[in-house]
CSV table of C-alpha atoms in Angstrom, one decimal:
chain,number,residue,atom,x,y,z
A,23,UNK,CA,5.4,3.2,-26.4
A,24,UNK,CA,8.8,4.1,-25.7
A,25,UNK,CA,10.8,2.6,-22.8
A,26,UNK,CA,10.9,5.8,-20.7
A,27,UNK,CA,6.8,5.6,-20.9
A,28,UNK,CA,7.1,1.9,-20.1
A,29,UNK,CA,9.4,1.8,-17.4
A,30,UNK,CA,7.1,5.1,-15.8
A,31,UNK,CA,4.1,2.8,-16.3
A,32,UNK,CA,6.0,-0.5,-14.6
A,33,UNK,CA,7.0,2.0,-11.7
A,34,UNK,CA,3.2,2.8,-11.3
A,35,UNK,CA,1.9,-0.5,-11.4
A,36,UNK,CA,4.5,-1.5,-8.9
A,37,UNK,CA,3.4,1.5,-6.2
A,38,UNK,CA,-0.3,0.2,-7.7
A,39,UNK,CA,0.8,-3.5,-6.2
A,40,UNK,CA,2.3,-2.6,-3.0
A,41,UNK,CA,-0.6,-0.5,-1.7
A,42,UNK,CA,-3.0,-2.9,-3.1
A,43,UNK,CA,-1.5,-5.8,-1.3
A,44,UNK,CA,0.3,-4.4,1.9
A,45,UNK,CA,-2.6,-2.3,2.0
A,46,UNK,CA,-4.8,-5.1,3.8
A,47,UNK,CA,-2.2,-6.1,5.8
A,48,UNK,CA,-1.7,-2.3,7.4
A,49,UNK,CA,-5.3,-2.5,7.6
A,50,UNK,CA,-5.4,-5.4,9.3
A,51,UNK,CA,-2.5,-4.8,11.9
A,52,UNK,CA,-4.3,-1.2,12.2
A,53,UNK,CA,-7.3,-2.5,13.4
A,54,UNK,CA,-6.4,-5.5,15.8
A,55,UNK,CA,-7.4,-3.0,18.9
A,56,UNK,CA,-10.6,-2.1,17.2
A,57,UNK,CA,-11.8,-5.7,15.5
A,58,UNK,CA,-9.7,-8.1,18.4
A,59,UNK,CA,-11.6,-7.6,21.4
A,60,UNK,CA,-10.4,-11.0,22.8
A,61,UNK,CA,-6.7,-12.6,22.6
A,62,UNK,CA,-8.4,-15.3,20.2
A,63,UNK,CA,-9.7,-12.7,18.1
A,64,UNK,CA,-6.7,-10.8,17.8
A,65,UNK,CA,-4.6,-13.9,17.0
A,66,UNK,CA,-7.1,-15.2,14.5
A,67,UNK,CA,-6.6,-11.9,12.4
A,68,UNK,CA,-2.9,-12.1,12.7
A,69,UNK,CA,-3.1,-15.6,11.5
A,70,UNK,CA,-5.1,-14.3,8.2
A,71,UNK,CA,-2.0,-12.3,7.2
A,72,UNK,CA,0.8,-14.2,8.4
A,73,UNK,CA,1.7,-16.1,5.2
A,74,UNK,CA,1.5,-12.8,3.1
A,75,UNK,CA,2.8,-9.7,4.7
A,76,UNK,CA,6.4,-10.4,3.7
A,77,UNK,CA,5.8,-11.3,0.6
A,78,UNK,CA,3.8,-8.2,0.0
A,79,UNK,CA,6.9,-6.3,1.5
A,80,UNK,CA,8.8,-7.6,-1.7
A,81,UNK,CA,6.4,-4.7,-4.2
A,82,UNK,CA,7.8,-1.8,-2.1
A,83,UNK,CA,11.7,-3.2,-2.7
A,84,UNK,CA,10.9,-3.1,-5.6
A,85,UNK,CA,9.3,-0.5,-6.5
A,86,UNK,CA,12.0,1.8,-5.5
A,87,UNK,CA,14.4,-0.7,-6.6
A,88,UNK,CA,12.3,0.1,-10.3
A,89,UNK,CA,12.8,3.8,-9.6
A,90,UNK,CA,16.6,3.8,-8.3
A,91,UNK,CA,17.8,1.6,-11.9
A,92,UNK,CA,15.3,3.2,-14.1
A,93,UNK,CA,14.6,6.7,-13.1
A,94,UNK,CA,17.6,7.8,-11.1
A,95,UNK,CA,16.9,11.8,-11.2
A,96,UNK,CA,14.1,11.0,-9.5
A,97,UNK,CA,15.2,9.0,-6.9
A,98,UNK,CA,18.0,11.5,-6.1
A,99,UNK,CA,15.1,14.1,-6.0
A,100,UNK,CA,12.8,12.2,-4.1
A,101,UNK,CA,14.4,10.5,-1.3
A,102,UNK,CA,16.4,13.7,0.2
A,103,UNK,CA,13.5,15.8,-0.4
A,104,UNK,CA,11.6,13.6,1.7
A,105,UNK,CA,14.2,11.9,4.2
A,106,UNK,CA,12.0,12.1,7.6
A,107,UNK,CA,9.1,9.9,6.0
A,108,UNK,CA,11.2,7.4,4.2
A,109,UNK,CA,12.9,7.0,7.7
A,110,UNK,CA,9.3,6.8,9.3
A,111,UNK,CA,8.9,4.5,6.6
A,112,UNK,CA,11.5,1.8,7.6
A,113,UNK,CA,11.0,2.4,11.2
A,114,UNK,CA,8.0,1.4,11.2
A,115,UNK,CA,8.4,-1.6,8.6
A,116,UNK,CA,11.5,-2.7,10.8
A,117,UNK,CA,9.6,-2.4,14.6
A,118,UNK,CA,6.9,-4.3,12.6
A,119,UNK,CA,9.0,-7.5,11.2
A,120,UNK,CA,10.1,-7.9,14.7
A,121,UNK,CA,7.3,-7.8,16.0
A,122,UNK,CA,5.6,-10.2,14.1
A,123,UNK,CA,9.0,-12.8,14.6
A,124,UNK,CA,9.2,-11.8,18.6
A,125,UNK,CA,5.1,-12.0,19.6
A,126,UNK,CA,5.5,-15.9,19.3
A,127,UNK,CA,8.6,-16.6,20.9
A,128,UNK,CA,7.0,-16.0,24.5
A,129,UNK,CA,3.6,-17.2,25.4
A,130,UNK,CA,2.2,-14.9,28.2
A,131,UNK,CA,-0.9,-12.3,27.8
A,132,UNK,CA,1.6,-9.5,28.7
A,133,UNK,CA,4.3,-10.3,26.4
A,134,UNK,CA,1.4,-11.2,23.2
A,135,UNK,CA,-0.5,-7.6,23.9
A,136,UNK,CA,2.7,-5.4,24.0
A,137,UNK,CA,4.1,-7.3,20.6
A,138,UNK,CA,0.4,-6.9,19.0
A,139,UNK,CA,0.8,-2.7,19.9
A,140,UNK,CA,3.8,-2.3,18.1
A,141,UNK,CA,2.7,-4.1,15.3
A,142,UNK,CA,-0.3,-2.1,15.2
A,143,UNK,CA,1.9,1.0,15.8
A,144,UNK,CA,4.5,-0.2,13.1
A,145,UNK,CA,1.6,-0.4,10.6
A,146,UNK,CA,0.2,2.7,11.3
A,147,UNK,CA,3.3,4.6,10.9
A,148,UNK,CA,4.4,2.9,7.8
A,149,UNK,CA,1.8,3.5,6.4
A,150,UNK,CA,1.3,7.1,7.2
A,151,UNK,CA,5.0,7.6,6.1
A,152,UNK,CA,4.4,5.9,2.6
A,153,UNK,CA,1.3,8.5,2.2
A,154,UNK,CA,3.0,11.3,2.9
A,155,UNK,CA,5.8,10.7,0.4
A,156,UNK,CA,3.7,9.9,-1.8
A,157,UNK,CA,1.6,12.3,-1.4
A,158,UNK,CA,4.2,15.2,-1.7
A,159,UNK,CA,5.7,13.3,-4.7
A,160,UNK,CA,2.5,13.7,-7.3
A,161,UNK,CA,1.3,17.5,-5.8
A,162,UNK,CA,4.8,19.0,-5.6
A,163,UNK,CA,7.9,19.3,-3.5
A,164,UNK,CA,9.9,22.8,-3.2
A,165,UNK,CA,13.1,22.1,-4.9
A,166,UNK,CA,15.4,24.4,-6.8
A,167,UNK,CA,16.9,24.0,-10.3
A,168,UNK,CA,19.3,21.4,-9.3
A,169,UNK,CA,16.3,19.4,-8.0
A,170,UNK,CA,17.4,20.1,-4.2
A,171,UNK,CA,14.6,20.4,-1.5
A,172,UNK,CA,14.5,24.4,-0.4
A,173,UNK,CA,13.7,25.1,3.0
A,174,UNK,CA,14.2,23.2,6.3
A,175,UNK,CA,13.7,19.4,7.5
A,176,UNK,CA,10.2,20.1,7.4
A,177,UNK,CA,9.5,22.1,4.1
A,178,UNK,CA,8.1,18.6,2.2
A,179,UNK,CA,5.8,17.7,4.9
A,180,UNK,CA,2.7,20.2,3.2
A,181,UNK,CA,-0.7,20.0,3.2
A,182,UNK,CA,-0.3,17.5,0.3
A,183,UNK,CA,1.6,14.8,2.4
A,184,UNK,CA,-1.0,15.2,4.8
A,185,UNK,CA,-3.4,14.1,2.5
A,186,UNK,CA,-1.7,11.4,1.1
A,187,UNK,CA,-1.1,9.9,4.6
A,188,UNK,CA,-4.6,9.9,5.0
A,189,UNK,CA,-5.8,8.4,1.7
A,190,UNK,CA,-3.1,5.5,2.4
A,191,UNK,CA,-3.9,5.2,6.1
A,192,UNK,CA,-7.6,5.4,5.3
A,193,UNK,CA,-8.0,3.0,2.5
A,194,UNK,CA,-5.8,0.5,4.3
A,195,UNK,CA,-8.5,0.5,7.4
A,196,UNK,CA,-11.3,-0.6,4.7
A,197,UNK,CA,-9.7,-2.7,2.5
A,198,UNK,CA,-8.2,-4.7,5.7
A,199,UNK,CA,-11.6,-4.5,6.9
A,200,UNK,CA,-13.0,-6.0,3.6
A,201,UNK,CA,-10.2,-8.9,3.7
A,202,UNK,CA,-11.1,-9.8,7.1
A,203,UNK,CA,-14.7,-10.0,6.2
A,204,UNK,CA,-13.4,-12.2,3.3
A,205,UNK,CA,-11.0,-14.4,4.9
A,206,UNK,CA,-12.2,-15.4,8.6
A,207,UNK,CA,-15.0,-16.2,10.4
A,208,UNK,CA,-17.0,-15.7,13.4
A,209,UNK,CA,-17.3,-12.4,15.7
A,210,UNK,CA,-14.0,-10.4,13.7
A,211,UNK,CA,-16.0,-11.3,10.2
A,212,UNK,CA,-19.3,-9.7,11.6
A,213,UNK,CA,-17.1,-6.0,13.2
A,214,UNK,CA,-15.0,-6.0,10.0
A,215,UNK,CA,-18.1,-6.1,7.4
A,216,UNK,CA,-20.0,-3.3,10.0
A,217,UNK,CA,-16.6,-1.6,9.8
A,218,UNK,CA,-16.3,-1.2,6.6
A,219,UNK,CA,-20.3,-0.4,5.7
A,220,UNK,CA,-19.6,2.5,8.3
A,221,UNK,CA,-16.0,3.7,7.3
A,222,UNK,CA,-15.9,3.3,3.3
A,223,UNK,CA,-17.4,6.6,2.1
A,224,UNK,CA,-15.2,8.5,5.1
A,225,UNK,CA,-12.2,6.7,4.2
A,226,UNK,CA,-12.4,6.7,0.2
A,227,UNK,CA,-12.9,10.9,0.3
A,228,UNK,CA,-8.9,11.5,0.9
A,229,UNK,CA,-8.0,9.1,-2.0
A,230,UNK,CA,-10.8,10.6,-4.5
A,231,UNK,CA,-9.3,14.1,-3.4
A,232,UNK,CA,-6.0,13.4,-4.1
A,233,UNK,CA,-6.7,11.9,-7.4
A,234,UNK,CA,-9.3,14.7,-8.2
A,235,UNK,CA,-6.9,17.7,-7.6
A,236,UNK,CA,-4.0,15.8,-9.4
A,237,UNK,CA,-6.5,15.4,-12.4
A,238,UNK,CA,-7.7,19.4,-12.1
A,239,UNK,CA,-4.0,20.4,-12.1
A,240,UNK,CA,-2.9,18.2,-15.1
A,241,UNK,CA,-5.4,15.8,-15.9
A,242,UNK,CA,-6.8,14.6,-19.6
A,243,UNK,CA,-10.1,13.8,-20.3
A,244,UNK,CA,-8.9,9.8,-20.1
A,245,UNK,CA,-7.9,10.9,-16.4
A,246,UNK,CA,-11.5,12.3,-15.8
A,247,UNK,CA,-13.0,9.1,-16.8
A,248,UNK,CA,-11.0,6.8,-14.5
A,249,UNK,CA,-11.8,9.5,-11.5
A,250,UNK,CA,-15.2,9.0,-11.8
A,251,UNK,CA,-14.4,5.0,-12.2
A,252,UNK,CA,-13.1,5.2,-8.3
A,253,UNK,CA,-15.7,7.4,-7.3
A,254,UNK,CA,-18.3,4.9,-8.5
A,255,UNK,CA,-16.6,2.0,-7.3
A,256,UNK,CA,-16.9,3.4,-3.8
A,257,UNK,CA,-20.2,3.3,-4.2
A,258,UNK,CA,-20.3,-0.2,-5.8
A,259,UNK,CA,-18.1,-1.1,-2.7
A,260,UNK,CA,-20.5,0.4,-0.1
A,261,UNK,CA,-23.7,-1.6,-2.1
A,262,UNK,CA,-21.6,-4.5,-1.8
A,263,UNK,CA,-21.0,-4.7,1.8
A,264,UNK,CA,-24.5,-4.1,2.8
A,265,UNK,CA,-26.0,-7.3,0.8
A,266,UNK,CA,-23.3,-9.7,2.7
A,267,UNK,CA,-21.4,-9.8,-0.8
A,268,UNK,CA,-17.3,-9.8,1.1
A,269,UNK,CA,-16.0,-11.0,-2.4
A,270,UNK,CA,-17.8,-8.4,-4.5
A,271,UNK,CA,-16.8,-5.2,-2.1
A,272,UNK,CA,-13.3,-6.3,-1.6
A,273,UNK,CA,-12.6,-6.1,-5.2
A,274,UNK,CA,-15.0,-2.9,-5.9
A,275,UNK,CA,-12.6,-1.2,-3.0
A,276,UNK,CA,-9.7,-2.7,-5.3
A,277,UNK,CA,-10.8,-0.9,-8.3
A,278,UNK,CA,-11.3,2.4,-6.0
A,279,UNK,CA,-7.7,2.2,-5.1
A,280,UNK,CA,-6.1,0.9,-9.1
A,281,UNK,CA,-8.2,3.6,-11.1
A,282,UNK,CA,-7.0,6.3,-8.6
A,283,UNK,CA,-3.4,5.3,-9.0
A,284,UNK,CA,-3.8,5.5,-12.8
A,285,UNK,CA,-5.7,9.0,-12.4
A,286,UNK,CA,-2.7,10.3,-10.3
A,287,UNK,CA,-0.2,8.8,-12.5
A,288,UNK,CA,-1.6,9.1,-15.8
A,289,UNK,CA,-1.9,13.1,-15.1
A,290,UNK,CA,1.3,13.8,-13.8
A,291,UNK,CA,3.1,12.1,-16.6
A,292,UNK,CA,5.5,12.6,-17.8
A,293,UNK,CA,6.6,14.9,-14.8
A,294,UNK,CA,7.8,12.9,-11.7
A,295,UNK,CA,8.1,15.1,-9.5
A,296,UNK,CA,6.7,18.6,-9.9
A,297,UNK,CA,8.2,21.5,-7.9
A,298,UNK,CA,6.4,24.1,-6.1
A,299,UNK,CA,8.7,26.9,-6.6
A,300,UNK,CA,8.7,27.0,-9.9
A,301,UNK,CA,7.2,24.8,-13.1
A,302,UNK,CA,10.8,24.8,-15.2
A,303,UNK,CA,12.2,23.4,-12.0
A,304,UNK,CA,9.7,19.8,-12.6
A,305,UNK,CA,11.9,16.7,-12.6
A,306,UNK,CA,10.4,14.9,-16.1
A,307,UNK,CA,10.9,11.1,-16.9
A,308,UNK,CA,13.3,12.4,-19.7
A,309,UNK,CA,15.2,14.3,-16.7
A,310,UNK,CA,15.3,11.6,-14.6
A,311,UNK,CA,16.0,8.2,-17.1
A,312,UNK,CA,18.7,6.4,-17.9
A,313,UNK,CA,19.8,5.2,-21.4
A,314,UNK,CA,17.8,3.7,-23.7
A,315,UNK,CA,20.1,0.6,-23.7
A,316,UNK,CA,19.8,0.5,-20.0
A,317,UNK,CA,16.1,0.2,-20.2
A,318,UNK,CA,16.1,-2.5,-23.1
A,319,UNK,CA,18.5,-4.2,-20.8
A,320,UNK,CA,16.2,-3.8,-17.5
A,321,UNK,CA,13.3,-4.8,-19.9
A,322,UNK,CA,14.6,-8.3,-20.7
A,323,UNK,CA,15.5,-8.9,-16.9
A,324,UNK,CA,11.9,-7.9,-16.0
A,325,UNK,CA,10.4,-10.5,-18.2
A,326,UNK,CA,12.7,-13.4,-17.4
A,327,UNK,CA,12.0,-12.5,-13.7
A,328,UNK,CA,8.7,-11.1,-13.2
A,329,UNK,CA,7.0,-13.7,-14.5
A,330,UNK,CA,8.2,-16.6,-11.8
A,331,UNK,CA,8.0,-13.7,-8.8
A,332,UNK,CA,4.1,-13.3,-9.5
A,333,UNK,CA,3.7,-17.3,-10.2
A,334,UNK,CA,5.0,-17.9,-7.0
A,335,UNK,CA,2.7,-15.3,-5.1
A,336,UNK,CA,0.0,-16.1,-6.9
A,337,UNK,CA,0.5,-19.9,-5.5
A,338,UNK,CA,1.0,-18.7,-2.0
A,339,UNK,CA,-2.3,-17.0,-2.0
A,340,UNK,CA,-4.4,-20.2,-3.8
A,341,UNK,CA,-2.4,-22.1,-0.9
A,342,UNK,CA,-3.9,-19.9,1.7
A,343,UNK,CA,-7.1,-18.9,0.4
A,344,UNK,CA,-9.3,-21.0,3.1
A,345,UNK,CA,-11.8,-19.1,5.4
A,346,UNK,CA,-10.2,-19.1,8.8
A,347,UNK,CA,-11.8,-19.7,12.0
A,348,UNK,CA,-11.0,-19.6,16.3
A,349,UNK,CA,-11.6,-23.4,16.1
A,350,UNK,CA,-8.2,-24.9,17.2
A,351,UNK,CA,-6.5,-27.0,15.1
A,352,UNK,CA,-7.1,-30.6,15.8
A,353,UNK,CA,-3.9,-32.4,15.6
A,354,UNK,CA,-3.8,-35.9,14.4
A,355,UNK,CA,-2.0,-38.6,17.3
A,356,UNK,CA,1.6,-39.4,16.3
A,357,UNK,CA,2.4,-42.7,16.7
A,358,UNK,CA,4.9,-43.8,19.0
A,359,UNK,CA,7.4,-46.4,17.4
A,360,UNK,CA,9.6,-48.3,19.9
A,361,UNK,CA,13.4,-48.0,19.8
């Protein structure tokens, strides 16, 4: 494998990452009006993420990060082509951090409700934003031979960033359905698992559509088997939730969103962004790269410091892994030791 293939590979398991682990956690903020009927629910499912979402955050740094060093022709493609997401994007991921930071500071009904909406709303559009760049990335953007969007503000926002925002937007509701089911107790556990038994099959169609019509356009065989891979693990999902089997259906709803990202990925390669006005106008990985010596460079700094980012996340989830209930926490007396 050469290092362009490698680094396009990396790039893709990065995106993989990010939506696989931010996912739940849009999912989760999503659904706080739906699954938090009380103030303790809503702060319990809160509490399930609150350890992880900015960690997760780190995958989407760097996964354009991986595309800016490595694949630069792209990035210059991408990001203009598709500036009013990518500024939904960070809107939404910015009102979100605050949120999360500000809803604790202040400890009134009023001030915990309107800081829970905008972190619902935050997720929601983040998510949606991501989707639809996305989205418009892998089915095509309209941009000339010198790789510049044609058309207005609006012309990347097509039918196939619509469908993207709803793949992302509608595996996120499951899977942080699914996670809920998995990490906390109680009331929230029993909505999220009824949640997801209702919602899967609705919510996985977008994502097996994208993936299908990016395999029919210019799949391989290999691509055709790993569609059918996430179209059965929907079903293995669904199957799942309805025997009480959280663990099971959280990582069936995994594989549902990993072998779609490899169907999408492995049949656009080695085209990175494919252009709707005309096939010779398709920005290719050999467009887009860098040097080879750029790569072996980037290569050695990935494996020094890969290695210690996913030990240390790793850790923080074994740290946090316990179910999680509305119990308050019991508080052992401090001792009061005389001046």
């Amino acid at each position: 494998m050469d290092l362009q293939t490698l680094w396009f590979a990396a790039v893709a398991v990065l995106w993989t990452g990010f939506l696989l682990l931010e996912g739940f956690d849009f999912g989760v903020a999503a659904l706080l009006p739906v699954l938090g009927r009380k103030p303790a629910d809503r702060h319990l499912m809160l509490r399930s993420i609150g350890p992880l979402w900015d960690g997760n955050e780190v995958w989407l740094i760097t996964a354009v990060g991986a595309v800016f060093a490595a694949f630069p022709g792209w990035y210059a493609t991408w990001l203009p082509a598709l500036y009013l997401p990518f500024v939904l994007v960070l809107f939404g991921l910015i009102i979100r951090a605050v949120a999360f930071e500000w809803r604790h500071s202040h400890h009134t009904e009023a001030w915990d409700a309107t800081w829970t909406r905008i972190i619902t709303a935050g997720s929601l559009i983040a998510a949606l934003g991501i989707g639809a760049a996305l989205g418009a990335t892998t089915l095509g953007l309209p941009i000339d031979a010198d790789g510049t969007r044609v058309g207005g503000a609006f012309a990347g926002l097509s039918w196939s960033a619509l469908l993207g925002a709803l793949a992302v937007l509608g595996f996120s509701l499951v899977h942080g359905a699914l996670f809920l089911a998995l990490k906390v107790d109680g009331d929230v556990r029993l909505r999220a698992r009824a949640f997801a038994l209702r919602w899967s099959p609705v919510a996985a169609l977008p994502l097996l559509a994208w993936a299908g019509i990016t395999h029919l356009r210019y799949g391989t065989p290999v691509t055709g088997v790993l569609w059918l891979v996430a179209a059965l693990a929907v079903v293995v999902a669904w199957t799942r939730i309805r025997l009480d089997r959280e663990g099971a259906a959280f990582a069936a709803w995994a594989v549902l969103l990993v072998a779609s990202a490899a169907t999408i990925f492995g049949a656009a390669y080695p085209v990175v962004v494919p252009s709707t006005v005309d096939v010779a106008f398709d920005v290719t990985v050999a467009d887009a790269s860098v040097s080879d010596y750029t790569l072996m460079i980037m290569t050695w700094a990935a494996g020094v410091g890969l290695p210690v980012v996913l030990g240390y996340q790793t850790w923080t989830y074994w740290v946090f892994r316990k179910r999680l209930t509305t119990e308050p926490v019991q508080e052992e007396p401090t001792e009061v030791v005389p001046a």
